[in-house]
Amino acid sequence: MRVDSVRRLLASAADEPQDLEDTAWAATRAAMESELAERFS
């Protein structure tokens, strides 16, 4: 998982609670997809 990119996404959305939640889900999904892609490539 790319922790730096997740932290940047969360920091960018910290002003708006709903945006923060949406961004957290998007970051989680991106991290999972990235990990799966690395495992199966």
Tab-separated table of C-alpha atoms in Angstrom:
chain	number	residue	atom	x	y	z
A	1	MET	CA	0.000	0.000	0.000
A	2	ARG	CA	1.227	3.465	-0.810
A	3	VAL	CA	0.880	5.226	2.529
A	4	ASP	CA	2.106	8.604	1.270
A	5	SER	CA	-0.569	8.844	-1.413
A	6	VAL	CA	-3.280	7.827	1.061
A	7	ARG	CA	-2.111	10.487	3.523
A	8	ARG	CA	-2.145	13.122	0.780
A	9	LEU	CA	-5.680	12.173	-0.265
A	10	LEU	CA	-6.935	12.308	3.312
A	11	ALA	CA	-5.231	15.634	3.984
A	12	SER	CA	-6.731	17.158	0.847
A	13	ALA	CA	-10.264	16.248	1.954
A	14	ALA	CA	-9.919	17.016	5.660
A	15	ASP	CA	-12.033	20.189	5.440
A	16	GLU	CA	-15.269	18.430	4.499
A	17	PRO	CA	-16.412	15.405	6.561
A	18	GLN	CA	-18.346	13.772	3.700
A	19	ASP	CA	-15.470	14.349	1.294
A	20	LEU	CA	-13.118	12.833	3.865
A	21	GLU	CA	-15.252	9.705	4.099
A	22	ASP	CA	-15.549	9.424	0.310
A	23	THR	CA	-11.814	9.978	-0.080
A	24	ALA	CA	-11.024	7.374	2.567
A	25	TRP	CA	-13.089	4.809	0.674
A	26	ALA	CA	-11.487	5.797	-2.630
A	27	ALA	CA	-8.007	5.553	-1.110
A	28	THR	CA	-8.789	2.151	0.404
A	29	ARG	CA	-10.119	0.866	-2.908
A	30	ALA	CA	-7.121	2.226	-4.833
A	31	ALA	CA	-4.714	0.626	-2.369
A	32	MET	CA	-6.492	-2.724	-2.613
A	33	GLU	CA	-6.567	-2.595	-6.416
A	34	SER	CA	-2.885	-1.664	-6.499
A	35	GLU	CA	-1.956	-4.531	-4.188
A	36	LEU	CA	-3.980	-7.018	-6.220
A	37	ALA	CA	-2.432	-5.780	-9.463
A	38	GLU	CA	1.060	-6.222	-8.022
A	39	ARG	CA	0.299	-9.729	-6.766
A	40	PHE	CA	-1.180	-10.953	-10.041
A	41	SER	CA	1.045	-9.180	-12.531
